Short mmCIF file of C-alpha atoms and ligand atoms in Angstrom, two decimals:
data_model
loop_
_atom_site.label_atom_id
_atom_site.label_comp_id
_atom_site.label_asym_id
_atom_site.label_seq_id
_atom_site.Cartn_x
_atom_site.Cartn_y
_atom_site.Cartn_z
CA UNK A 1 0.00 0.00 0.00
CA UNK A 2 1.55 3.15 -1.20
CA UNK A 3 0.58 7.39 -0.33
CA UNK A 4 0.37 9.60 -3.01
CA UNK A 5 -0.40 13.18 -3.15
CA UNK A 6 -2.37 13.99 -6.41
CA UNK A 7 -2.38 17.59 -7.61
CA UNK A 8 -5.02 18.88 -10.15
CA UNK A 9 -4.95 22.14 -11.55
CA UNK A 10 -7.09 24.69 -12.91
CA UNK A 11 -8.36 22.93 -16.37
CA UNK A 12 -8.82 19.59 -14.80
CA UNK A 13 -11.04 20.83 -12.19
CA UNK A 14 -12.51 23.95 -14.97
CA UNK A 15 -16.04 22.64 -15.08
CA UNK A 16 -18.36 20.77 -13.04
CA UNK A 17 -18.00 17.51 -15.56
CA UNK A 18 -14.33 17.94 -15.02
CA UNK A 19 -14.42 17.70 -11.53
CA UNK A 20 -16.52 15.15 -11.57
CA UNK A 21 -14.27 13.29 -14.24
CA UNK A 22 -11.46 13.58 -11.80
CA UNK A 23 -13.59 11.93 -8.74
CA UNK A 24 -13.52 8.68 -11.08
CA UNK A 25 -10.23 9.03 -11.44
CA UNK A 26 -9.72 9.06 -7.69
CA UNK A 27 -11.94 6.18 -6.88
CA UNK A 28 -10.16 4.76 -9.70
CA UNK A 29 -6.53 5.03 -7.91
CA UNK A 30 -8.06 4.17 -3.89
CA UNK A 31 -9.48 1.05 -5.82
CA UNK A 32 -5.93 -0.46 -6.64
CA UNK A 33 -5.01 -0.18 -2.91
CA UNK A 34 -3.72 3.56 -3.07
CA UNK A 35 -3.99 5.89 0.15
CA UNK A 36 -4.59 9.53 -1.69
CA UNK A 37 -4.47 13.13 -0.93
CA UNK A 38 -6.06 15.12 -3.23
CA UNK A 39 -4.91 19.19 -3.89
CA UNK A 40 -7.00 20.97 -5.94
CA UNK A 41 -6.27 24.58 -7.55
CA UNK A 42 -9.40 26.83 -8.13
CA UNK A 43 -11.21 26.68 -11.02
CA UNK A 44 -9.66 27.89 -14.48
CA UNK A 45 -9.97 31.81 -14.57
CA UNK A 46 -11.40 31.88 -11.24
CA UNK A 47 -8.13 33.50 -9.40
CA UNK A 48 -7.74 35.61 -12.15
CA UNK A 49 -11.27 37.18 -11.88
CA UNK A 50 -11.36 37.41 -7.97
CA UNK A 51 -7.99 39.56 -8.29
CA UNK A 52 -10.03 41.68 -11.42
CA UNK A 53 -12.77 42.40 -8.77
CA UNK A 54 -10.28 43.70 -6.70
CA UNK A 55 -8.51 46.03 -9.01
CA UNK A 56 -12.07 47.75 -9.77
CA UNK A 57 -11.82 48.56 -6.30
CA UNK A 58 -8.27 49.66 -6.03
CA UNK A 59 -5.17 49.51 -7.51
CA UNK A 60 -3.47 48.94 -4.49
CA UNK A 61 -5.09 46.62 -2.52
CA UNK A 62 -4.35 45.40 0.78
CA UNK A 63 -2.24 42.24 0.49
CA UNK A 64 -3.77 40.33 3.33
CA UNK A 65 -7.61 40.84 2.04
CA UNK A 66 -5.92 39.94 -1.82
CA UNK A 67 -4.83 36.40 0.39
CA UNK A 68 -8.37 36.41 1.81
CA UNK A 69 -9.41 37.32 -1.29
CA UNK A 70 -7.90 34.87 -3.93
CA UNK A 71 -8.27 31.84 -1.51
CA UNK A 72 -11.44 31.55 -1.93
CA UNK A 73 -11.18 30.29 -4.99
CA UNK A 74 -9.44 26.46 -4.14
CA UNK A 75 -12.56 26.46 -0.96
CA UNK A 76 -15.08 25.63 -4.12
CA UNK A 77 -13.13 23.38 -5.88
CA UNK A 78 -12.36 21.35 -2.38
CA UNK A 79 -15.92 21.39 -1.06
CA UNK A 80 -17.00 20.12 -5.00
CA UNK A 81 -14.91 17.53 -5.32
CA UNK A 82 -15.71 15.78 -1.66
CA UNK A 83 -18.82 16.23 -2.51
CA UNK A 84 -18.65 14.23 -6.10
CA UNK A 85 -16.22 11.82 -4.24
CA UNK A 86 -18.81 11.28 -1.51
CA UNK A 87 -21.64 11.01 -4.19
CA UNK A 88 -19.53 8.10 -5.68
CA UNK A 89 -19.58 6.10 -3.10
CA UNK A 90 -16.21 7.56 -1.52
CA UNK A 91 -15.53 8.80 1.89
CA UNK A 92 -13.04 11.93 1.57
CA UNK A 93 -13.53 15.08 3.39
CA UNK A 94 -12.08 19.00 2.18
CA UNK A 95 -9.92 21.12 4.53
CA UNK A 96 -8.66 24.44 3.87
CA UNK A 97 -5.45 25.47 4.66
CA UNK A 98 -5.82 26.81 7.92
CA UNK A 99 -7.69 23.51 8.95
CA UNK A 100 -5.64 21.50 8.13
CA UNK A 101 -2.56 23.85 9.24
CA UNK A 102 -0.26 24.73 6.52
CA UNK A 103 1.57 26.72 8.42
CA UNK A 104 3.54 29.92 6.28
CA UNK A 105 5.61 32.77 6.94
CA UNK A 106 3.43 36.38 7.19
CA UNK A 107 4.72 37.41 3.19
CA UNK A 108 1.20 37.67 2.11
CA UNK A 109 0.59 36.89 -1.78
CA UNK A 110 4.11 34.81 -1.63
CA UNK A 111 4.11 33.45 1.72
CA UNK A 112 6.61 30.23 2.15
CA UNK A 113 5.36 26.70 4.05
CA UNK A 114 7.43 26.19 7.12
CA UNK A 115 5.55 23.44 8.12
CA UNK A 116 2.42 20.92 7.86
CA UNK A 117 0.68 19.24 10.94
CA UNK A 118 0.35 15.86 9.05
CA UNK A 119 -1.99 13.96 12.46
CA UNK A 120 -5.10 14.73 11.10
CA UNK A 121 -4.56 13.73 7.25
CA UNK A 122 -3.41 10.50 8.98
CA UNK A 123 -6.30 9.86 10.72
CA UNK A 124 -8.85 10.17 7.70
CA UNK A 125 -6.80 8.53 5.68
CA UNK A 126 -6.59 5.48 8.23
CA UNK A 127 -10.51 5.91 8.19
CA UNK A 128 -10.19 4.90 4.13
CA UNK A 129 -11.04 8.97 3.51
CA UNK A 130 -9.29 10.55 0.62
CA UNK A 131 -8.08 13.39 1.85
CA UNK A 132 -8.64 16.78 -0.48
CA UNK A 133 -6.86 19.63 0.80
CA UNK A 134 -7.18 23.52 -1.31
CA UNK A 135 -3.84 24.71 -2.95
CA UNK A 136 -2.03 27.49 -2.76
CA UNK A 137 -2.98 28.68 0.78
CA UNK A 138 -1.79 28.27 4.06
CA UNK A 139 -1.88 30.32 7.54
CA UNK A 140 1.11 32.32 9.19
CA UNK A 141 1.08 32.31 13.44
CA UNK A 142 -1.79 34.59 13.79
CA UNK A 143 -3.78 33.10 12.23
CA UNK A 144 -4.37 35.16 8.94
CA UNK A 145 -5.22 33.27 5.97
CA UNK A 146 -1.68 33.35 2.86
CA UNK A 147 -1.30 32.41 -0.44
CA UNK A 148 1.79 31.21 -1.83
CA UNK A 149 2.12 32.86 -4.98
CA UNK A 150 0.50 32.20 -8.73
CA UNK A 151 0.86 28.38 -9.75
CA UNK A 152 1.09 27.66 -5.58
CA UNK A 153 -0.59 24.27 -5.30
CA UNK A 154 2.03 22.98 -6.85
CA UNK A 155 4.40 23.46 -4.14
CA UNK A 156 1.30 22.85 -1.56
CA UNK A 157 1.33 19.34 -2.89
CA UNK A 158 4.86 18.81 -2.61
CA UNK A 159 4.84 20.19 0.65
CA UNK A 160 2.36 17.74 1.58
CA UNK A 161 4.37 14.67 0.00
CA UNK A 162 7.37 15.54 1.72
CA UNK A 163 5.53 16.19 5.22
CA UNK A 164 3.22 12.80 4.80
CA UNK A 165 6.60 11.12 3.49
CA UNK A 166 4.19 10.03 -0.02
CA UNK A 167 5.48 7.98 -2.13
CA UNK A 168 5.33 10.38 -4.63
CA UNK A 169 3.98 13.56 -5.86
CA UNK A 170 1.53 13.33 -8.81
CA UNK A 171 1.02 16.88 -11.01
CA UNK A 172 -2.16 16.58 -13.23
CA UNK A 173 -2.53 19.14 -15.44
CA UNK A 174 -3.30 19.64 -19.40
CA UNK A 175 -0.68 18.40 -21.00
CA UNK A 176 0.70 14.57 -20.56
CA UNK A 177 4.12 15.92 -19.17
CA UNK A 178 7.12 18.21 -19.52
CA UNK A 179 8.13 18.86 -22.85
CA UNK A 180 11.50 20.13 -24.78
CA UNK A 181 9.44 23.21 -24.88
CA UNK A 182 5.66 24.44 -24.58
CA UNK A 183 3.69 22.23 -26.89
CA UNK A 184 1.51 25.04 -27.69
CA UNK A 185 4.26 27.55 -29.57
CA UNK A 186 6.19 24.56 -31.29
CA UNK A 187 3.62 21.58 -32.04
CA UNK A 188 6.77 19.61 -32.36
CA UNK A 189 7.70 19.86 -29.02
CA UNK A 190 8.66 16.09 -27.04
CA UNK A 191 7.69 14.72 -23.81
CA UNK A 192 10.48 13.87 -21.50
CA UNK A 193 10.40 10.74 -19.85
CA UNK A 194 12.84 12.35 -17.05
CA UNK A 195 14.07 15.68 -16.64
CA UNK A 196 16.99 15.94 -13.39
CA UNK A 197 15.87 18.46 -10.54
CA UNK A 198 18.21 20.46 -11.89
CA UNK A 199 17.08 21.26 -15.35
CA UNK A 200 13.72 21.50 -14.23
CA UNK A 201 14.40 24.07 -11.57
CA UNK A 202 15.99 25.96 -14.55
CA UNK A 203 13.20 25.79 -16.83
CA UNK A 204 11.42 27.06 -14.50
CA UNK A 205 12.88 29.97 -12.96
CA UNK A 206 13.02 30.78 -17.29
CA UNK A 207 9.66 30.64 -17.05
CA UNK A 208 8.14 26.99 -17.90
CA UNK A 209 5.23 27.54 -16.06
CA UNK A 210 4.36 23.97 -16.12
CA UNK A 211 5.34 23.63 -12.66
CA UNK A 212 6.17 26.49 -10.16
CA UNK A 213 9.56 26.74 -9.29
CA UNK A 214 9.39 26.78 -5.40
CA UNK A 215 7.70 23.07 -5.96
CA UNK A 216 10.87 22.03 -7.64
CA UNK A 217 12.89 23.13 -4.96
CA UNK A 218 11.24 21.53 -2.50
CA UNK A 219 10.75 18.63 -4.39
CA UNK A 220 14.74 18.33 -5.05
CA UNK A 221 15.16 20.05 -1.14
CA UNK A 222 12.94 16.92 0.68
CA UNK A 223 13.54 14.26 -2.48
CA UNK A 224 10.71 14.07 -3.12
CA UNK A 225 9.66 11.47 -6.17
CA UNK A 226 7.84 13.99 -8.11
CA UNK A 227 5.68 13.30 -12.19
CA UNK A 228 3.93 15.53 -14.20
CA UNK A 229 0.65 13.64 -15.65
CA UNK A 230 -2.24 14.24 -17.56
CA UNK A 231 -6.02 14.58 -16.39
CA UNK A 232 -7.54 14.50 -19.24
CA UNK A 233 -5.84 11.18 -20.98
CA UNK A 234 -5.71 7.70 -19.12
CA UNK A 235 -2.34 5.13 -19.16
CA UNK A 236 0.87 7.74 -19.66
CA UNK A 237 3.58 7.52 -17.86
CA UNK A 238 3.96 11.38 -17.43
CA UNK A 239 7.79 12.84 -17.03
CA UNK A 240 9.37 11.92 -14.04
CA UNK A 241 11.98 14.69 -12.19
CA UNK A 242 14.56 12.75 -10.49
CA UNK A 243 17.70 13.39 -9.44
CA UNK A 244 19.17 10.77 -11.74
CA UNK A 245 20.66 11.47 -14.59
CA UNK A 246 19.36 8.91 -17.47
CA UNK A 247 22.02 6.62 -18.46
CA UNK A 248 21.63 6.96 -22.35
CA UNK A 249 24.12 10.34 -23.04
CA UNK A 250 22.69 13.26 -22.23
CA UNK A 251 21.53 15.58 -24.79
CA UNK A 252 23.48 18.88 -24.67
CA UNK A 253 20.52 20.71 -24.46
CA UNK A 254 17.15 19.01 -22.80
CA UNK A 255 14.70 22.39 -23.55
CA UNK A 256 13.68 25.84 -24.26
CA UNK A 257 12.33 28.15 -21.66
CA UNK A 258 11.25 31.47 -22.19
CA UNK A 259 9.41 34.15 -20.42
CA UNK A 260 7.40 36.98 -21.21
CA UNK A 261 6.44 38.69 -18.30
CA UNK A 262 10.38 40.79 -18.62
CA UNK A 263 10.61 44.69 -19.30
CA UNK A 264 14.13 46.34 -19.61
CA UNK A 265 15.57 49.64 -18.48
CA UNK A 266 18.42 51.68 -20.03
CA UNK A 267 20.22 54.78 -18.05
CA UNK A 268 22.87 55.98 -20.45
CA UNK A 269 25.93 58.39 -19.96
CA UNK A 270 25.86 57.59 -16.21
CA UNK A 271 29.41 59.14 -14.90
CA UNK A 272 31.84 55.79 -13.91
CA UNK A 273 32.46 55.66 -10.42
CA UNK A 274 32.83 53.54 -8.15
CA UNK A 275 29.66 52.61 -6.90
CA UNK A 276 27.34 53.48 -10.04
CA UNK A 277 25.34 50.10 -9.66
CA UNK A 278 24.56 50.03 -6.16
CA UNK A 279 22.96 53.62 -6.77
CA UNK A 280 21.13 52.63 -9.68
CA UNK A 281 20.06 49.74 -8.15
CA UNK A 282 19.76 50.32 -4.62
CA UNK A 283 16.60 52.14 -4.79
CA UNK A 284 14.66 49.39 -7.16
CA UNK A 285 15.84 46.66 -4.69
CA UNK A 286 14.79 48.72 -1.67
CA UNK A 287 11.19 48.90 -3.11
CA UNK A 288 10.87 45.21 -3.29
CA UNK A 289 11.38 45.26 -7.34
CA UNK A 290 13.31 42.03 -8.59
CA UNK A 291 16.29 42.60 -11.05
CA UNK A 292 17.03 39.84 -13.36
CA UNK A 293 19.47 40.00 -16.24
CA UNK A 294 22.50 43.30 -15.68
CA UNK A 295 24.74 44.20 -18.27
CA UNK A 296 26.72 47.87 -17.94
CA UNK A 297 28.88 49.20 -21.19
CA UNK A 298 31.64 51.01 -21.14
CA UNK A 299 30.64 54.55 -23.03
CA UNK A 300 32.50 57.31 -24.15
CA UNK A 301 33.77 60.09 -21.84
CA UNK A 302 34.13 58.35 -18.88
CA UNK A 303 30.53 57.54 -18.63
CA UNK A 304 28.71 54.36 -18.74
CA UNK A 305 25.10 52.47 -19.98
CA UNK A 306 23.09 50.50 -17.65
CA UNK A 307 20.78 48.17 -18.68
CA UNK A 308 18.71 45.57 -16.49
CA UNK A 309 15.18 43.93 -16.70
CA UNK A 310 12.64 43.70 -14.23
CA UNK A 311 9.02 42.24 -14.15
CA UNK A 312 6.66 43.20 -16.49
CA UNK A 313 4.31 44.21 -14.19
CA UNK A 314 6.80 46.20 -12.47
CA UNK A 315 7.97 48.07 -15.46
CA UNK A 316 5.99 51.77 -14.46
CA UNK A 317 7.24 51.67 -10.86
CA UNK A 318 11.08 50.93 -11.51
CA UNK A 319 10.81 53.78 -14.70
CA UNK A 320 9.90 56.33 -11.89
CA UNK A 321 12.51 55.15 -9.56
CA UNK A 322 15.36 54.89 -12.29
CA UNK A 323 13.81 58.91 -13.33
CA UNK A 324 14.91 60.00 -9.83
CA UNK A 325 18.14 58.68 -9.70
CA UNK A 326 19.30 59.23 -13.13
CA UNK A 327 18.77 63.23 -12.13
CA UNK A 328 20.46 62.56 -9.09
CA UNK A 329 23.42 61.14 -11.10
CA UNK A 330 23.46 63.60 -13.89
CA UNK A 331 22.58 60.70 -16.28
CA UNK A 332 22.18 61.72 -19.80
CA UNK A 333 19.30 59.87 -20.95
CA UNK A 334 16.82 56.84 -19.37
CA UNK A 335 15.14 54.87 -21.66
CA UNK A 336 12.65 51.23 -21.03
CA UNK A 337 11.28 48.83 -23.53
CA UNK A 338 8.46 46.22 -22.30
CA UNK A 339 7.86 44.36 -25.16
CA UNK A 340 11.18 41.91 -24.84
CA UNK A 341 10.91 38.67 -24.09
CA UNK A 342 13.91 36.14 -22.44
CA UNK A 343 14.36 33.12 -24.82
CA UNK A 344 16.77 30.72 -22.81
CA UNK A 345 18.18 27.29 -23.53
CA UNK A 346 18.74 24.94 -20.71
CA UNK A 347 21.06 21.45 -20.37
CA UNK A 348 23.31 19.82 -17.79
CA UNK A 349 24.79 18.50 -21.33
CA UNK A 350 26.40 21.69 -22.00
CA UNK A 351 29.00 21.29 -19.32
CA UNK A 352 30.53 19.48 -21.63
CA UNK A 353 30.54 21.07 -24.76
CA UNK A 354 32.12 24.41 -26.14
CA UNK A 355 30.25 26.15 -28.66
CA UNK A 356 26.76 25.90 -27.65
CA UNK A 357 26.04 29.61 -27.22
CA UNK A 358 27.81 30.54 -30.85
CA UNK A 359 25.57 27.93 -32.21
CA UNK A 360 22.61 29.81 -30.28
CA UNK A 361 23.67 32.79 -31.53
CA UNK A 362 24.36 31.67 -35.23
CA UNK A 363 20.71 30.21 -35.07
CA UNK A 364 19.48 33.65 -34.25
CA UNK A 365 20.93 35.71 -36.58
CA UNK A 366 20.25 33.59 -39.98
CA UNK A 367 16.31 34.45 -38.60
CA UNK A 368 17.32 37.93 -38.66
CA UNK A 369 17.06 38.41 -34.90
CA UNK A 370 18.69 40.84 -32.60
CA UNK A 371 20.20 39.73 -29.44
CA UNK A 372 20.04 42.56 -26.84
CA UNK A 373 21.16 40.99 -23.35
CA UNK A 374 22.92 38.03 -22.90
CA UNK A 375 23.07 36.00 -19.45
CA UNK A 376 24.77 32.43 -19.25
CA UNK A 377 25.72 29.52 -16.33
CA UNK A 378 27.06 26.66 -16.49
CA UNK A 379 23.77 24.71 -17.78
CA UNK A 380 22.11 27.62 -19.50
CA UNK A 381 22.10 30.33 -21.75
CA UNK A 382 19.42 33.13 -22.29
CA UNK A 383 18.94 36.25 -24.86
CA UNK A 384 16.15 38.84 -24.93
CA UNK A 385 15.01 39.51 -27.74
CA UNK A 386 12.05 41.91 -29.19
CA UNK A 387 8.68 39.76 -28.49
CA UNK A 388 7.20 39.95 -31.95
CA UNK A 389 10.45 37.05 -32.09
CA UNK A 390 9.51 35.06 -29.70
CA UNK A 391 8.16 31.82 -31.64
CA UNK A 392 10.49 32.34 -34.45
CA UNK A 393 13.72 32.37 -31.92
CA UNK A 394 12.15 28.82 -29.83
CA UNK A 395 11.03 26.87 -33.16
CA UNK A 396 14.68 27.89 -34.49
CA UNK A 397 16.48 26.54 -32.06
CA UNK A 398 14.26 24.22 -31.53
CA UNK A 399 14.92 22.79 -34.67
CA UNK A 400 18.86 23.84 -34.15
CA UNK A 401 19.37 21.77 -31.36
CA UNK A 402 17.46 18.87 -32.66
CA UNK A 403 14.77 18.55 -29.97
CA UNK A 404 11.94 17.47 -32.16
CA UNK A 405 9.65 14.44 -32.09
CA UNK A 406 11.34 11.29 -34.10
P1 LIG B 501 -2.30 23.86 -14.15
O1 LIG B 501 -3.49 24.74 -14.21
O2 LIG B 501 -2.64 22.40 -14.26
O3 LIG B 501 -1.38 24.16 -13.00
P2 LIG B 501 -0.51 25.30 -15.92
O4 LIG B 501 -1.19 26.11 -16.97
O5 LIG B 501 0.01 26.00 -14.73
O6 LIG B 501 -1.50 24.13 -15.50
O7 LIG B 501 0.72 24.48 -16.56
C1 LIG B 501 0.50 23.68 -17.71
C2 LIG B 501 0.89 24.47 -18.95
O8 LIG B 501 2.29 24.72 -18.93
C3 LIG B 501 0.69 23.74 -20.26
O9 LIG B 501 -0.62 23.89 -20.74
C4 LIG B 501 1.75 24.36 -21.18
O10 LIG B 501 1.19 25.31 -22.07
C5 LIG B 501 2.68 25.10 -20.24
N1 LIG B 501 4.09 24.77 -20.44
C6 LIG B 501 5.11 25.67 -20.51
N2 LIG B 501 6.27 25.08 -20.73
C7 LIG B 501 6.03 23.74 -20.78
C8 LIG B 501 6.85 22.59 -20.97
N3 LIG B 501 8.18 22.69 -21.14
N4 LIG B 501 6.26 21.38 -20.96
C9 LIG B 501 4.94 21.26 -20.77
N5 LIG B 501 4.10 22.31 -20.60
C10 LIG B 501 4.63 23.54 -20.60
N1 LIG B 502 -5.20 29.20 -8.33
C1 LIG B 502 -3.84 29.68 -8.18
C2 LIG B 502 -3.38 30.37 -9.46
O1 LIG B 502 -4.14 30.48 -10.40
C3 LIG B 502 -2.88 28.61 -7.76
C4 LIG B 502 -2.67 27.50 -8.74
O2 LIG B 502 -3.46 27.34 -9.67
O3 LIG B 502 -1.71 26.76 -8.57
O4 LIG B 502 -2.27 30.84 -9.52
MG1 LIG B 503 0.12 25.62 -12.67
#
């Protein structure tokens, strides 16, 4: 007799059918001698309109009532599904995070588990209850209610697995697995059998959205046996992150990642001192504003260019902040563009192998496309590029690095 933690998200549980569909499914699993929690996200669109009600209200909204808010969302979805479970012929009961006490730091909107009491998911599931516990949400010491941040019951059901020691951690979502890239800009894309904790951590800090990073990291943290399935087909095997590397040689390059929520920022003709980027920066980092890629030129006159990109949805606020100090500085010029995107290519194969990022940008430039920031480690490199590029640049190298179906 084996525990697993099941995850479904938003399109498997998008519909009343659906949900219903994945109650078989359930019974289904508890019938071959399975012990099951269930996390469920909210329905598809739903967290996305609860946070549009708020922004008719304000633009700034409190982030505790935005938690207390958007959490509402995964209470339908767990009440539903007990409810079809229980209508089946299945015992299983719902609990909320705060019931069943995922307990979080106080960073409201991306709050971090610190710990799960596991007694009472023991109990029920000693009963022969499925257990179905709501996503993304937890509770910090007082008591208020947190949400872990967009794509967060992903990381709620690895949290679980690794608390209730499960035997593994099952991600159901819409497509059958992880892929070379996202099967919906290149068709051709290929499901991975197994992708290392590694590379999958990197495709998804490049923004793979298949599964959200902080999962992976716990996952890879707690070893946590964790496979990305499909709810809507029956038999696959899914892809399977492990820590193992697979014993047929590695590709050099195992996917494409790419992101488009990035903006960039240029200060030009900043004076070069000692010092320049902690100015420039200091004052986006103090506001809470993440900085991803950096690059700084060497200009003429003893001056210097500063470029770095931040969240899209952070472009506005770091364009006032980098207006300040570039007066401060006697700056020449700021300029911003938020129609880039971050195209990145991601292998523990390239270790090995020179080459790969003049091949990258060899690829690139027979499509006519202009790199403008470049950022590499050891098992990736990634360009940004203008967005009307986007799937031109990931079917090229796609194709490039030979990723395609057989
Ligand atoms: P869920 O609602 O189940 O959490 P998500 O929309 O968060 O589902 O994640 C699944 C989606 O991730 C897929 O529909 C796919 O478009 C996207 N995706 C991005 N990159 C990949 C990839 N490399 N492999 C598979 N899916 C990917
Ligand atoms: N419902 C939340 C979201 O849309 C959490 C999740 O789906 O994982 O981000
Ligand atoms: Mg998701």
């Amino acid at each position: 007799m084996s525990l697993i933690v099941q995850k479904y998200g938003g399109t498997s549980v998008g519909t009343v059918d659906r949900i219903k569909a994945v109650a078989k499914r359930i019974i289904e699993y508890k019938a071959q001698g399975h012990d099951l929690v269930v996390v469920v996200s909210a329905m598809s669109g739903e967290t996305n309109r609860l946070i549009e009600l708020a922004s008719q209200i304000t633009d700034q909204p409190p982030a505790r009532e935005c938690d207390v808010l958007v959490s509402t969302g995964e209470q339908v979805t767990i009440a539903l599904l007990s409810m079809a479970l229980e209508k089946y012929g299945q015992p299983a009961r719902s609990y909320t995070g705060t019931q069943v006490h995922i307990l979080t730091d106080d960073a409201h909107t991306k709050a971090r588990i610190k710990q799960i009491e596991d007694q009472k998911i023991h109990q029920d599931l000693k009963a022969g209850r499925v257990v179905v516990v709501a996503g993304f949400q937890g509770v910090d010491e007082h008591g208020n209610i947190t949400t872990l941040g967009r794509g967060g019951s992903d990381t709620s059901a690895v949290a679980l697995a690794a608390a209730l020691k499960a035997d593994e951690c099952q991600i159901f979502t819409d497509v059958d697995g992880v892929y070379t890239t996202d099967p919906r800009v290149v068709p051709e894309a290929r499901r991975l059998n197994r992708i290392t904790f590694e590379e999958m951590l990197e495709m998804a800090s490049l923004g793979s959205k298949v599964l959200q990073i902080r999962a992976v990291e716990f996952a890879g943290k707690y070893n946590v046996p964790l496979r990305v399935l499909s709810s809507f087909e029956e038999g696959g095997e899914g892809t399977l992150i492990t820590y193992e590397e697979s014993d047929v040689e590695q590709p050099i390059i195992s996917g494409i990642a790419f992101n488009r929520d990035e903006a960039k920022l240029t200060v030009t003709g900043v004076p070069d001192h000692p010092g320049i980027a902690y100015q420039i920066l200091g004052s986006i980092a103090d506001s809470n504003l993440e900085v991803d890629m950096i690059v700084q030129n060497v200009g003429q006159d003893d001056t210097t260019d500063f470029t770095f990109t931040v969240n899209r949805n952070d472009y506005a606020k770091a364009m006032g902040l980098l207006e300040t100090t570039a007066k401060e500085l006697g700056a020449r010029n700021v300029e911003g563009d938020d129609k880039i995107v971050k195209v990145s290519i991601v292998g523990v194969g390239m270790r090995s192998h020179a080459g790969i990022a003049s091949s990258m940008f060899e690829t690139l430039a027979k499509e006519g496309i202009n790199i403008q920031m470049i950022s590499t480690s050891e098992i990736k490199i990634s360009v940004v590029v203008d967005e009307k590029y986007l799937e031109l640049a990931v079917r090229a190298l796609h194709e490039k690095f030979g990723l395609e179906q057989e």
